[in-house]
Coordinates of C-alpha atoms in Angstrom, one line a residue:
M5 CA -47.7 13.8 -35.2
K6 CA -47.8 17.4 -36.3
K7 CA -47.1 18.7 -32.8
E8 CA -44.0 16.4 -32.6
K9 CA -42.8 17.7 -36.0
N10 CA -43.0 21.3 -34.9
E11 CA -41.1 20.5 -31.6
N12 CA -38.3 19.1 -33.6
K13 CA -38.1 22.0 -36.1
K14 CA -34.6 23.6 -35.9
T15 CA -33.8 27.2 -36.5
R16 CA -30.6 28.8 -37.9
F17 CA -28.4 31.6 -36.7
V18 CA -28.6 34.4 -39.3
A19 CA -26.9 37.3 -37.5
A20 CA -24.5 38.0 -34.6
R21 CA -23.2 40.7 -32.4
R22 CA -19.6 40.9 -31.2
N23 CA -18.0 42.3 -28.0
A24 CA -15.4 45.0 -28.2
D25 CA -12.7 42.3 -28.5
G26 CA -14.4 40.8 -31.5
T27 CA -15.8 37.6 -29.9
L28 CA -19.3 36.6 -30.7
S29 CA -21.7 37.6 -27.9
E30 CA -25.2 37.4 -29.2
F31 CA -27.0 35.6 -32.0
K32 CA -30.3 36.1 -33.9
D33 CA -32.1 33.2 -35.4
N34 CA -34.2 33.1 -38.6
S35 CA -37.4 33.7 -36.6
G36 CA -36.0 36.9 -35.1
K37 CA -35.2 35.5 -31.6
V38 CA -32.1 37.0 -30.0
Y39 CA -29.9 34.8 -27.7
D40 CA -27.1 35.9 -25.4
Y41 CA -24.1 33.5 -25.7
E42 CA -25.3 31.3 -22.8
Q43 CA -28.8 31.0 -24.2
A44 CA -27.4 30.2 -27.7
L45 CA -25.1 27.6 -26.3
E46 CA -28.0 25.9 -24.5
A47 CA -30.1 25.9 -27.7
V48 CA -27.1 24.5 -29.7
E49 CA -26.5 21.8 -27.1
A50 CA -30.2 20.9 -27.1
G51 CA -30.0 20.4 -30.9
K52 CA -32.4 23.3 -31.7
I53 CA -30.0 25.2 -34.0
E54 CA -29.1 23.5 -37.3
N55 CA -26.0 25.5 -38.3
A56 CA -24.0 25.4 -35.1
L57 CA -22.4 22.8 -32.9
P58 CA -21.1 22.8 -29.3
F59 CA -17.5 22.0 -28.5
T60 CA -15.1 22.0 -25.6
G61 CA -12.2 24.4 -26.1
R62 CA -8.6 24.1 -25.0
D63 CA -9.7 26.3 -22.1
G64 CA -12.1 23.5 -21.0
A65 CA -15.1 25.7 -21.5
R66 CA -18.0 25.0 -23.8
H67 CA -18.2 27.1 -27.0
I68 CA -20.2 27.3 -30.2
R69 CA -18.9 26.8 -33.7
G70 CA -20.4 26.6 -37.1
V71 CA -21.1 23.4 -38.9
N72 CA -18.1 22.5 -41.1
D73 CA -19.7 22.1 -44.5
G74 CA -16.8 23.6 -46.5
N75 CA -18.7 26.8 -47.2
E76 CA -17.0 29.8 -45.8
S77 CA -20.3 31.8 -45.9
T78 CA -21.9 29.5 -43.3
N79 CA -19.1 30.1 -40.8
L80 CA -20.5 31.8 -37.7
K81 CA -17.9 34.5 -38.0
S82 CA -19.4 35.4 -41.4
L83 CA -22.8 36.1 -40.0
K84 CA -24.1 39.6 -40.6
E85 CA -24.1 42.1 -37.7
F86 CA -27.3 43.1 -36.1

């Protein structure tokens, strides 16, 4: 049971990097792991990140957004830079 519990443990994005145009390009989780955007999207889609959700944009592509909990500080755009 303990092994299964550890496999289901989610992490959180705590910091982000932006491209020159201001879009989010990399994320760091609370364990220090750094994800490029594609890796982050895969982790979010697999349910491994607790403070982000995948969605399909108007452009038809998959994107990442923060969980809408009404708290502006949890918005992914509010993450500190690293």
